[in-house]
XYZ file of C-alpha atoms in Angstrom:
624
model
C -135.646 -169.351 -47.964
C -136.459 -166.613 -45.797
C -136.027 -168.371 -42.518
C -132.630 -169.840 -43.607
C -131.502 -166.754 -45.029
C -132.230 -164.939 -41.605
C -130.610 -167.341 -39.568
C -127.304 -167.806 -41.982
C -127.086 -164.094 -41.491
C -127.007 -163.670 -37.780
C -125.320 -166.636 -37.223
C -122.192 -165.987 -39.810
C -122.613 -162.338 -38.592
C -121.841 -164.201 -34.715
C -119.058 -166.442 -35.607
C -117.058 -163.807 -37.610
C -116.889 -164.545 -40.918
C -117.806 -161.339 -41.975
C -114.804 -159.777 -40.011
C -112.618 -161.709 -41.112
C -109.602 -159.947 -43.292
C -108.759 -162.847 -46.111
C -105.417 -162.168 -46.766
C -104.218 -163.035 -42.866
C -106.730 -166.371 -42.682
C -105.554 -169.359 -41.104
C -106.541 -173.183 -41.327
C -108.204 -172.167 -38.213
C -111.156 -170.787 -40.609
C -112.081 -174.326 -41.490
C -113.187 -175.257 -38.272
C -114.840 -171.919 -38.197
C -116.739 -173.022 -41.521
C -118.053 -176.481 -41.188
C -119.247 -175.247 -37.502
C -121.554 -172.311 -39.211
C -122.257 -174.331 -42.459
C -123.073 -177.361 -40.403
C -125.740 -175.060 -37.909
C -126.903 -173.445 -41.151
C -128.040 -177.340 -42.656
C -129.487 -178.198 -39.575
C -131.727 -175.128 -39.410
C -132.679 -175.969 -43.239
C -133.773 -179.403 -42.289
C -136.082 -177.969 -39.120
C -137.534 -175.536 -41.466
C -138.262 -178.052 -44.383
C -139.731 -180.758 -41.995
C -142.336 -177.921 -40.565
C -142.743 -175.768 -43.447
C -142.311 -177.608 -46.785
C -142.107 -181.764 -45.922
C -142.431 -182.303 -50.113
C -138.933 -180.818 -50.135
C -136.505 -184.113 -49.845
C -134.320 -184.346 -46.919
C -131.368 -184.402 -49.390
C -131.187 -180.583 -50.025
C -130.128 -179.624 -46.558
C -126.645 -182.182 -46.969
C -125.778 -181.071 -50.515
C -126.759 -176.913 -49.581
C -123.953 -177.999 -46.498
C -121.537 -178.776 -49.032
C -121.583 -176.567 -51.190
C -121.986 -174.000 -48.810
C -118.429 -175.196 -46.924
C -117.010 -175.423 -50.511
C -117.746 -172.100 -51.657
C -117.750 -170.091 -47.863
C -114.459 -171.400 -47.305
C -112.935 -172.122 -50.773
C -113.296 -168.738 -52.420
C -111.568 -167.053 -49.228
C -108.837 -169.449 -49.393
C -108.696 -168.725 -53.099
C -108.532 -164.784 -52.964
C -105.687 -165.707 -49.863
C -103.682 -167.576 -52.294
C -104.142 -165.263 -55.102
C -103.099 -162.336 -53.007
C -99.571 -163.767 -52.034
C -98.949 -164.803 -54.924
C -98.994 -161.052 -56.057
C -95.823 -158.923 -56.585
C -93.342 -161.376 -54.595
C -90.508 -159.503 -57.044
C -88.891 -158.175 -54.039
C -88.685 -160.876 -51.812
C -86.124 -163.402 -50.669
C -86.828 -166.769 -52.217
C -85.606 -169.364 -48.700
C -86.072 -172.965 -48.639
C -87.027 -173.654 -44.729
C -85.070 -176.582 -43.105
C -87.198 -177.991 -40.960
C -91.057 -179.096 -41.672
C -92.104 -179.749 -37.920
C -94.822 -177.731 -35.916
C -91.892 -174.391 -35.854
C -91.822 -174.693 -39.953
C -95.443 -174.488 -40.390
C -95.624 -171.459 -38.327
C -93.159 -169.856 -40.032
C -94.304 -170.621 -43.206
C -97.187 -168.819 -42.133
C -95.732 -165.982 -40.707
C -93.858 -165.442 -43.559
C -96.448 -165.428 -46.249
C -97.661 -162.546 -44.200
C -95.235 -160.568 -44.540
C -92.730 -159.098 -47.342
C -89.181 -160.038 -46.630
C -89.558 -163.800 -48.066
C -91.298 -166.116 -49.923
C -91.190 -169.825 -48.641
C -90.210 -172.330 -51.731
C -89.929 -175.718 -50.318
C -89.276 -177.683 -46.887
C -86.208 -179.844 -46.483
C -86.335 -182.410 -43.569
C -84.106 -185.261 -42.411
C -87.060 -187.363 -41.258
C -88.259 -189.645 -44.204
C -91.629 -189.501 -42.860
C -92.062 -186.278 -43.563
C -89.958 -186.395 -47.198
C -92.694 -186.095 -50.446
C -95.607 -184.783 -48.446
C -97.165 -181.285 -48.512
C -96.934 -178.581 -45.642
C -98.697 -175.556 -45.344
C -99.053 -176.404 -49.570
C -95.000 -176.737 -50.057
C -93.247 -180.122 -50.632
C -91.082 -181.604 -48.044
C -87.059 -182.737 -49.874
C -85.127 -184.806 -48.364
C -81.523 -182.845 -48.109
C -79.680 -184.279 -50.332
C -82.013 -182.221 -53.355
C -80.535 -178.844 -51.573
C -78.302 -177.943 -54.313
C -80.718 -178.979 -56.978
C -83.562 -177.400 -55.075
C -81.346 -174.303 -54.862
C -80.468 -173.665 -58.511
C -84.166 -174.338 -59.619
C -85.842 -171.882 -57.516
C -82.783 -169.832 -57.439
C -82.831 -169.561 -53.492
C -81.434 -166.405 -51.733
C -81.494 -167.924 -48.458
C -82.002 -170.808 -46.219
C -83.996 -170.680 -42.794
C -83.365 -173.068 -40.102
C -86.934 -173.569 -38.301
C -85.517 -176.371 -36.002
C -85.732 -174.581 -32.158
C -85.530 -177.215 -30.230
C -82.749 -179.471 -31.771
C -78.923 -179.622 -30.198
C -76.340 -177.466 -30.550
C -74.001 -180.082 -32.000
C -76.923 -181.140 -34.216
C -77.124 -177.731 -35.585
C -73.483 -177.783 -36.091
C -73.768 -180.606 -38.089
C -76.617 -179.148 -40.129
C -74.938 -176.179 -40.795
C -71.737 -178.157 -42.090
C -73.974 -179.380 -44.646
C -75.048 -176.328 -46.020
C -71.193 -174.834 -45.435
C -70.502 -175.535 -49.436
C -73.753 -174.050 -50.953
C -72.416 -170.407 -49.749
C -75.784 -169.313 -49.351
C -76.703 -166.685 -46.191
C -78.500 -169.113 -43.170
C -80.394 -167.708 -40.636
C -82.756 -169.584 -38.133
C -85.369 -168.613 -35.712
C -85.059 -168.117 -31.954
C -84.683 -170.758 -29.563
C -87.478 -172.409 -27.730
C -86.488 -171.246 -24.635
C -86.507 -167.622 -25.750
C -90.106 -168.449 -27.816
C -91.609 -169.798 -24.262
C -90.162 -166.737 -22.292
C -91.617 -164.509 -24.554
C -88.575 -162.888 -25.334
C -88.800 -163.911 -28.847
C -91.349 -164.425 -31.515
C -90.889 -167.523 -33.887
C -91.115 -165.256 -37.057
C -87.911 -162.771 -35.332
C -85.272 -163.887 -38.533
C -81.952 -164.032 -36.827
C -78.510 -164.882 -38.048
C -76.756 -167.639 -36.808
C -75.241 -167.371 -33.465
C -71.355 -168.313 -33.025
C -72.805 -170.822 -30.393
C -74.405 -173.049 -33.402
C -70.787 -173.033 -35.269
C -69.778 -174.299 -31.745
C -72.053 -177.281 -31.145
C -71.129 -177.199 -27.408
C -75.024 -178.139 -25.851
C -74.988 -176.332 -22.488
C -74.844 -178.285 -19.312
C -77.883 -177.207 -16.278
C -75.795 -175.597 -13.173
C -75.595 -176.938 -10.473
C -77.594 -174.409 -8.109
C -76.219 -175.096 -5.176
C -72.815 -174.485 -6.285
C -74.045 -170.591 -7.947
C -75.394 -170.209 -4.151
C -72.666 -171.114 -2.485
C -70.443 -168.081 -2.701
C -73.156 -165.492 -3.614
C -76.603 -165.824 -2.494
C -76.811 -163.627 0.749
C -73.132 -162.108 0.618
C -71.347 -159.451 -0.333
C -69.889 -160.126 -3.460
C -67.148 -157.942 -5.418
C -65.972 -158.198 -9.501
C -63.020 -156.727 -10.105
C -63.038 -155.402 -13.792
C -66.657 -155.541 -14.023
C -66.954 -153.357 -17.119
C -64.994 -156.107 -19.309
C -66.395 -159.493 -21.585
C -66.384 -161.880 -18.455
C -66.386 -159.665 -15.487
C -69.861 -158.305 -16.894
C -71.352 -161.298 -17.152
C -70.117 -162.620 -14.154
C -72.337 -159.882 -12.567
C -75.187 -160.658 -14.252
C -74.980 -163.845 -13.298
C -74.676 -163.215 -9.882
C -77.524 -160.706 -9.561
C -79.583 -163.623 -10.698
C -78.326 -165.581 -7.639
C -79.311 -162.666 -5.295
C -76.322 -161.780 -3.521
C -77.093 -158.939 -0.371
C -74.818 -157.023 -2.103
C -72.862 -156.732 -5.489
C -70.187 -154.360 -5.811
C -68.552 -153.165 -9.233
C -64.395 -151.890 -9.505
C -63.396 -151.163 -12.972
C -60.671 -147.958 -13.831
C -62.646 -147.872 -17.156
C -65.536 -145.404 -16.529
C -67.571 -145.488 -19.369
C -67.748 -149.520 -19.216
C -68.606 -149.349 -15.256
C -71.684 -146.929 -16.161
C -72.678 -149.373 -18.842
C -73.063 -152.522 -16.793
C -74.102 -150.745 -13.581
C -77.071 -149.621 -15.254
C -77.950 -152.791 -17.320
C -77.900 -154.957 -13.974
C -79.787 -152.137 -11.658
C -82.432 -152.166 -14.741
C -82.359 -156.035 -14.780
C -82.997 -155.769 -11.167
C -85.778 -153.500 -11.609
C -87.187 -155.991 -13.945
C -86.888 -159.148 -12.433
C -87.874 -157.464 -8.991
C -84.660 -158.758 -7.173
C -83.652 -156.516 -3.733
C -79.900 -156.657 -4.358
C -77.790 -153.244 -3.768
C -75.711 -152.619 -6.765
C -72.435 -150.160 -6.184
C -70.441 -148.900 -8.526
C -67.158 -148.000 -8.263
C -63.994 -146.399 -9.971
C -60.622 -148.073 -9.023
C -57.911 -149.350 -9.916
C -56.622 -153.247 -8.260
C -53.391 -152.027 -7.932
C -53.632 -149.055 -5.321
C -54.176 -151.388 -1.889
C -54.884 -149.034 0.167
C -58.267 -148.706 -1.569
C -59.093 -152.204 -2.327
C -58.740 -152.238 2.024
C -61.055 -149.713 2.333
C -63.590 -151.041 -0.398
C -63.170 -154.660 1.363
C -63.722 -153.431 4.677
C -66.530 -150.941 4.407
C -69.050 -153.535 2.985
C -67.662 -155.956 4.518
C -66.814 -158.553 1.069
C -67.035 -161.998 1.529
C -66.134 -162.921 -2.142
C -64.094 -161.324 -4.542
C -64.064 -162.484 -8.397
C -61.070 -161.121 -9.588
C -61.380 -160.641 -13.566
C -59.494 -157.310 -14.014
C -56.353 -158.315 -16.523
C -54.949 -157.062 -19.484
C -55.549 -160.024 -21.882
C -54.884 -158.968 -25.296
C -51.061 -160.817 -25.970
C -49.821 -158.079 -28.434
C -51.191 -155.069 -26.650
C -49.290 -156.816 -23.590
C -46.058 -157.471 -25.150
C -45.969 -153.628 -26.564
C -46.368 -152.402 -22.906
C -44.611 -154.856 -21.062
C -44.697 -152.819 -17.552
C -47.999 -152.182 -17.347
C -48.883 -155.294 -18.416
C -46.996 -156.729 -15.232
C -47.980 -154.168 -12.646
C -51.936 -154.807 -13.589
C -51.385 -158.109 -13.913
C -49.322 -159.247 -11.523
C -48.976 -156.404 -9.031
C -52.930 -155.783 -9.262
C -54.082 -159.345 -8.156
C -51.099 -159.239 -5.631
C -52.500 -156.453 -3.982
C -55.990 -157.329 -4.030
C -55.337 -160.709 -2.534
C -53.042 -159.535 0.093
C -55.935 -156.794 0.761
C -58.242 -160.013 1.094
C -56.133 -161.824 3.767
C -55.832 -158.628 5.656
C -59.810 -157.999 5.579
C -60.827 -161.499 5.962
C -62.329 -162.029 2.703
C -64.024 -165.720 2.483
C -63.436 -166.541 -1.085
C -61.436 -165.186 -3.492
C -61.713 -166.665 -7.276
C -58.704 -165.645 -10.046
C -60.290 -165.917 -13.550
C -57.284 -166.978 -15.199
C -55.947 -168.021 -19.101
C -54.865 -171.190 -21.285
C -52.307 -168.673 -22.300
C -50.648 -169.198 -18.808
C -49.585 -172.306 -19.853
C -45.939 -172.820 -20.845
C -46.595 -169.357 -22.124
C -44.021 -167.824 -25.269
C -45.318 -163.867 -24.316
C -45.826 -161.236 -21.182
C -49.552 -161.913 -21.021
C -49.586 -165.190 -19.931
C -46.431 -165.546 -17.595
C -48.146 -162.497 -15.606
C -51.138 -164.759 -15.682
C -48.948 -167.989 -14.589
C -47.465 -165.289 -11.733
C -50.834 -164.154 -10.518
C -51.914 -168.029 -10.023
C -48.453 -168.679 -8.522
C -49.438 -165.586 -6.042
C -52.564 -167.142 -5.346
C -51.540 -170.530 -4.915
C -48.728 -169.502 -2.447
C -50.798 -166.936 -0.316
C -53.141 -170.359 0.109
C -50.354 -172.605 1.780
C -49.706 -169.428 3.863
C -52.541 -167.779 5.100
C -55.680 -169.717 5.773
C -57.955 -166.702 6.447
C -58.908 -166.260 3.010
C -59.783 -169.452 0.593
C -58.057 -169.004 -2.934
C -58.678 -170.733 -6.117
C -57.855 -170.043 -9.709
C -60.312 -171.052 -12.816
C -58.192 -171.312 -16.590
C -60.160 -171.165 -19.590
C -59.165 -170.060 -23.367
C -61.199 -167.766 -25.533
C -64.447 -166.538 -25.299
C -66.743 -166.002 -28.156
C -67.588 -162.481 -28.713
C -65.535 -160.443 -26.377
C -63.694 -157.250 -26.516
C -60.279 -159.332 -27.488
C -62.426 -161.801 -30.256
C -61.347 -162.443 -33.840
C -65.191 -163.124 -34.094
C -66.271 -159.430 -34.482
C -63.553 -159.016 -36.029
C -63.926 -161.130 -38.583
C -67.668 -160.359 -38.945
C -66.740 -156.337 -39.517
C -64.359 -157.576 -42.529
C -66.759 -159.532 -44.500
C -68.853 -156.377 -43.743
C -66.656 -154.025 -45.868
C -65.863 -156.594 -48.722
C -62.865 -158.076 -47.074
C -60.140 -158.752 -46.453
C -60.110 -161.200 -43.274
C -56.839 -161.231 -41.526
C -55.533 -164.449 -40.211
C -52.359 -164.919 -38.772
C -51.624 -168.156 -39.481
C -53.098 -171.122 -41.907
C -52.614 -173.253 -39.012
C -53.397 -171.305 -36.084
C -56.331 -172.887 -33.788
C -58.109 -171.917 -30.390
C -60.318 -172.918 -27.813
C -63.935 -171.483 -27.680
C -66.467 -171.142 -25.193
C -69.295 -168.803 -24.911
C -69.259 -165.948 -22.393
C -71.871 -166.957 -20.441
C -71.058 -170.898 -19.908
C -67.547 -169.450 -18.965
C -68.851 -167.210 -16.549
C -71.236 -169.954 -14.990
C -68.489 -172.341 -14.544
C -66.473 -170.183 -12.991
C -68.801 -169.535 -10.226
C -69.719 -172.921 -9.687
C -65.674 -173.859 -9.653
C -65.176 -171.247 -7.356
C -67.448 -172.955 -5.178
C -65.519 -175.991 -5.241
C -62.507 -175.142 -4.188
C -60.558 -175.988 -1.217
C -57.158 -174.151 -1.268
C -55.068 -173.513 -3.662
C -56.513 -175.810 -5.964
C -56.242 -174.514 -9.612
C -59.691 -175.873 -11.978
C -59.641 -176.204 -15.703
C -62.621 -175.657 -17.920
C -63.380 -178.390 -20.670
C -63.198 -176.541 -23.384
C -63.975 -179.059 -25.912
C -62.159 -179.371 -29.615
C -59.764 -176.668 -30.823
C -61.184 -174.905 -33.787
C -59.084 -173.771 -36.743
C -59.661 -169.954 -36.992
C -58.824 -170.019 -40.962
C -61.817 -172.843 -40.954
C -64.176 -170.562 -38.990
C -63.484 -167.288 -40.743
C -64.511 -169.646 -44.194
C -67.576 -170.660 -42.513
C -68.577 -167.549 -41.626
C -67.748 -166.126 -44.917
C -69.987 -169.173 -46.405
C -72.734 -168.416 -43.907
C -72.932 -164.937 -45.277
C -73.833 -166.216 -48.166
C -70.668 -165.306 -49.920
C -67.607 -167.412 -51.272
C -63.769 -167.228 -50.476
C -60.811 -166.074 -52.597
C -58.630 -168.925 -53.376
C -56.794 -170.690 -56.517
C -59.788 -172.614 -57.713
C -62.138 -170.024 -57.281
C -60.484 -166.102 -58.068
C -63.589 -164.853 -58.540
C -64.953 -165.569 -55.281
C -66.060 -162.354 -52.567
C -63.767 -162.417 -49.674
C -60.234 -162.942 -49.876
C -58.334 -164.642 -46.333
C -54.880 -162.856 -46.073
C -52.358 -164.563 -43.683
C -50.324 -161.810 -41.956
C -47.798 -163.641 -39.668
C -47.703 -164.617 -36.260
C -47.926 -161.772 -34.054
C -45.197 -160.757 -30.871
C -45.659 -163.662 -28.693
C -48.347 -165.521 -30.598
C -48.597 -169.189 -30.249
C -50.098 -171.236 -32.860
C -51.812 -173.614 -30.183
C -53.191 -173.243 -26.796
C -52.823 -175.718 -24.183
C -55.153 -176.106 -20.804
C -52.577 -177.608 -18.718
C -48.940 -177.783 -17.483
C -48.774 -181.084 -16.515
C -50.940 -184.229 -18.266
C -52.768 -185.442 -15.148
C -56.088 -183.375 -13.752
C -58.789 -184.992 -11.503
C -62.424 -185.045 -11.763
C -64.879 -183.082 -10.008
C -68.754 -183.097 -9.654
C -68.841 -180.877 -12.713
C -68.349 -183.141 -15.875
C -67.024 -179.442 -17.597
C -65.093 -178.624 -14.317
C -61.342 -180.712 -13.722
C -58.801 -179.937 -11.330
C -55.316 -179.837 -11.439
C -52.239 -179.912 -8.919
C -49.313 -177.821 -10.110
C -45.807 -176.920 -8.626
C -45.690 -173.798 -6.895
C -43.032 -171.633 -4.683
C -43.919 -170.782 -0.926
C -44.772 -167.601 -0.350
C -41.243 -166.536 0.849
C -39.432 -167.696 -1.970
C -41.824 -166.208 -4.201
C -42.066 -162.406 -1.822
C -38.990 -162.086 -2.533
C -39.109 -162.799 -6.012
C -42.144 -159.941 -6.526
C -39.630 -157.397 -4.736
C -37.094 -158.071 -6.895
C -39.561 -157.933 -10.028
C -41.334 -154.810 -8.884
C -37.595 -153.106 -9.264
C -36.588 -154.052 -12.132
C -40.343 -152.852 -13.572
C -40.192 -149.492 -11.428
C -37.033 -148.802 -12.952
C -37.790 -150.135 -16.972
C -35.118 -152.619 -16.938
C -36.497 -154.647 -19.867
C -33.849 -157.424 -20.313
C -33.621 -157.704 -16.520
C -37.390 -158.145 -16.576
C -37.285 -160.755 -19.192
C -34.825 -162.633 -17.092
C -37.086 -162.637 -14.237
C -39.997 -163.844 -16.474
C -38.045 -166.616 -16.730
C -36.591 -167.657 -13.783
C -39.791 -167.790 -11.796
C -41.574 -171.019 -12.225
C -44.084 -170.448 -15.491
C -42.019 -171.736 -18.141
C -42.061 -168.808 -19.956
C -40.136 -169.128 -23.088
C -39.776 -166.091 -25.487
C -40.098 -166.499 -29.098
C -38.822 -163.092 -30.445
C -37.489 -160.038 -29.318
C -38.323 -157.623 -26.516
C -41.349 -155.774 -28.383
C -41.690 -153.210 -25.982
C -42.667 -149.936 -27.545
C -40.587 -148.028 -24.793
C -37.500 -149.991 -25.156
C -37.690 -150.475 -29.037
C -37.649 -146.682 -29.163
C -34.577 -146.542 -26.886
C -32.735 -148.817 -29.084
C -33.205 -146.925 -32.027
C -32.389 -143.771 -30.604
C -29.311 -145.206 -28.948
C -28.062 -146.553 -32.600
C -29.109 -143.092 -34.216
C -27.261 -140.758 -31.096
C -30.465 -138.947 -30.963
C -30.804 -137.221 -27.289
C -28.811 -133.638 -28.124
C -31.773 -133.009 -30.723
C -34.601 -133.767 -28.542
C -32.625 -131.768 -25.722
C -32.944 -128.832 -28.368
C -36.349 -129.438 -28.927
C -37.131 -129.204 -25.216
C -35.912 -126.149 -24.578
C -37.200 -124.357 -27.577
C -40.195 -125.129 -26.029
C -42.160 -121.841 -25.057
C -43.804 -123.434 -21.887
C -40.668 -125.128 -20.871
C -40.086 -123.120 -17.248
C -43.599 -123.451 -16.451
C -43.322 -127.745 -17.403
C -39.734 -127.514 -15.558
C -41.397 -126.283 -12.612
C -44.432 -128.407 -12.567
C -41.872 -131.817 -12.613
C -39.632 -130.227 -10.190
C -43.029 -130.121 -7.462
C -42.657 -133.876 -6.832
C -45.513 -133.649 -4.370
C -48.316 -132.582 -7.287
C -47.293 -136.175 -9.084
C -48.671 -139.951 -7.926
C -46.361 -142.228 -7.736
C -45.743 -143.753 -10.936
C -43.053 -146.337 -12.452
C -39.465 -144.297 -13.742
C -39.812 -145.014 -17.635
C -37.251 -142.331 -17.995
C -34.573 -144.721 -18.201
C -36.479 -146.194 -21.031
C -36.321 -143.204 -23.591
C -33.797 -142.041 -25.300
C -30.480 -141.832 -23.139
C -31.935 -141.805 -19.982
């Protein structure tokens, strides 16, 4: 007893079990166990056979079994006892998913004190009716049962590695229970590090999605980046930011930034010259404050780096902001990407990529004929000038950017509702920020002249269906006849100023393939660059001089088939109209000279050398 009882000491005292703090053990311990209880037998045995050979050989197997049953049984024991302790304040989830991801979560989770794991559900029969990590495994179809007899809070998704457009499907399933789903990070972000598999996340907008990413093509994201001089116009917005991150990664010599938004341009400057930092890449990042429109600067920013590819994403893009400010829409729009592309030809730029809209297409507001103009300018300047290669790259919404109904609608269930919806009907393409931005790289790369390349987009999604599912996925339940006493009510407020209850990807039916099975091309009618030069000057004119209705006209004449569903909804004019009908100018003529500072502001507008050169809105207000 003596010699066993000295060597069981040292030895458990070697392996651990002494240090080891019950309430975090794993099934790790076992092996741990029948390793030192095993030794401990064996010792027994040498010490009876030299010692005490009367004792039978027996003792040492039955002292190893009971020694592994009560070693490792009573810590497993005080373990389970201790979880099952005050669990008052935790979320009762069922975990979807029983596979190697499930278990450890199941075991991170009894760690902690957010949630207590009920029960696995799992599509694979295999798995259905046995026991993981001590819960039963359901087959789906007991969800709702499952649900009201453990009265679940929540349901976690432990399935990393499955497809987007299986997730999709999974979470259709679970749409009708209205219970909150979250899932776990992705394997790729588990591998990298970035994530740990117990990090509880909501679910993304890419699950509701079910688009499964493509790989890039790397030689395409070379092409026009890796060793150049690359410039993103309106790099502080959704897609022009992640354009440049995306680009960083390819290691241009040089990345330069334009936005005329400061605060954005410090944002994303810093986040890619940390990133760089990081990920130790030796690419120059500039910043700098501009607008597209002044061409005199876009020269001088072209030729002292010396650009070889410009990604042009600075646009106004929101339709009703657009249609409210109808001049500036067209002189950013329009003007802007005519005089950065006209600054390319003259500086030699290689490549020069629009990042254009569906809403250009057979557009009903201002935002997307100035779209359909700026590909018209860029598909003319191609036939014309063959310094400087042009292509354009259409594509509808993107999830989560500044323009979204997705935060949007995520902000309303946040305050108790209500979510605004324009239209019952009203549906939209979708595509993540980042695929967007990678295909329009590798489509710029593609490009021969002119050409103008669609995205696949995939299915159109019904935005009254996705705010339901998102109100569902919060765990809470919509407003309608059959269910008043639901959470969230879905109002319907009317189609907005130029607001089109579809989007459509092309103008005419026939596009070709390309090596990209997410990447088509398209051929469409265009004017020569004379025709359409003398178009612009007629155009810049009428804007310079706020002649709305003449504007309108000369929306339509040019070759977008731009058709206007309501009204000019220009603040600017609007306000004329109504001060016309209501003979209001003698009034605010009063007003202005009752003014105390009205010499010095007299003065100031009389020194026409102190002011830029702007657009004349004065014919715009009141009587001119």
């Amino acid at each position: 007893m003596l010699i066993c009882l000295s060597v069981n000491l040292a030895l458990f005292f070697k392996m651990g079990l002494y240090r080891t703090v019950v309430r975090y053990i794993s099934l790790n311990l076992v092996k741990t166990v029948f390793t030192a209880c095993t030794i401990s037998a064996v010792s027994m045995a040498a010490a009876i056979l030299i010692l005490a050979p009367l004792i039978p050989l027996t003792t040492p197997i039955i002292y190893a079994i009971h020694s592994m049953l009560f070693i490792g049984g009573i810590r497993f024991l005080i373990r389970s006892l201790y979880q099952s302790i005050d669990t008052s304040g935790r979320k009762r989830v069922i975990i979807y998913g029983a596979g190697d991801a499930g278990s450890q979560l199941v075991s991170s989770l009894k760690h902690g004190e957010a949630y207590t794991p009920v029960a696995f559900v799992d599509d694979w029969k295999g798995m259905q009716g046995n026991y993981v990590e001590g819960l039963r495994v359901h087959p789906p179809q007991d969800l709702r049962y499952l649900v009201e007899l453990h009265r679940i809070q929540c349901i976690l998704l432990a399935m990393p590695s499955v497809s987007r457009h299986r997730r999709k499907e999974i979470l259709g399933f679970l749409d009708p229970l209205s219970l909150p789903v979250q899932t776990i990070p992705s394997i790729s972000d588990i591998i990298a590090g970035r994530s740990r598999i117990n990090e509880i996340q909501d679910v993304t907008l890419d699950d509701l999605l079910g688009r499964d990413p493509i790989p890039p093509d790397q030689d395409l994201l070379d092409a026009n980046i890796r060793g150049k001089v690359v410039l993103v116009t309106g790099a502080g917005g959704s897609i022009g930011s992640e354009l440049c991150r995306q680009i960083l990664m390819q290691q241009p010599l040089l990345l330069i930034l334009l936005d005329i938004y400061e605060f954005a341009l410090y944002q994303i400057s810093s986040e890619l010259e940390e990133l760089a930092r990081k990920q130790g890449l030796p690419v120059s990042i500039h910043a700098l404050l501009g607008t597209v429109q002044h061409r005199r600067r876009m020269e001088a920013i072209l030729r002292s780096f010396g650009v070889q590819t410009i990604y042009h994403a600075a646009a106004y893009k929101h339709v009703p902001m657009v249609e409210h400010n109808m001049i500036e829409g067209i002189s950013n729009n329009v003007f802007g990407t005519l005089e950065t592309a006209l600054a390319a030809v003259d500086c030699h730029v290689e490549t020069f990529v629009l990042v254009s809209t569906d809403k250009a297409v057979r557009p009903t507001n201002v935002m997307g004929t100035t779209k359909r103009l700026a590909e018209l300018i860029c598909q003319a300047l191609a036939s014309h000038y063959r310094t400087t290669r042009f292509c354009m790259v259409r594509f509808g919404n993107v999830l989560g950017s500044s323009g979204s109904v997705i935060p949007l609608f995520r902000r309303q269930i946040q305050q108790g509702g209500p979510i605004t919806v324009t239209h019952p009907d009203i549906t939209r393409y979708f595509m993540t920020i980042p695929e967007a931005a990678q295909l329009v790289i590798q489509a710029g790369a593609m490009g021969q002249g002119g050409d103008v390349f669609v995205l696949d987009m995939g299915e159109q999604v019904r935005i009254s269906d996705l705010a339901r599912q998102m109100v569902h996925l919060s765990g809470l339940e919509v407003i309608s006849e059959n269910n008043p006493e639901g959470d969230i009510e879905i109002v319907y407020t009317g189609l907005r100023p130029g607001e089109k209850l579809y989007e459509e990807l092309l103008i005419d039916a026939s596009t070709l393939a390309t090596a990209h099975p997410r990447i088509m091309s398209a051929r469409e009618d265009h004017w020569e660059w004379h025709r359409l030069e003398s178009y612009l000057k007629r155009l810049k004119e009428a804007a310079s001089e706020a002649r709305y209705e003449t504007l309108i006209a000369l929306l339509q004449e040019a070759p977008t088939a731009y058709q206007p569903e309501t009204r000019i909804a220009d603040i600017l004019w609007q306000n004329r109209k109504e001060d016309e009908t209501r003979s209001f100018a003698p009034r605010a003529s009063t007003n202005i000279a009752s003014c105390p500072h009205a010499k010095e502001a007299s003065a100031t507008m009389r020194d026409a050398s102190l002011l830029p050169t702007l657009p004349d809105y004065s014919r715009g207000v009141g009587n001119g």
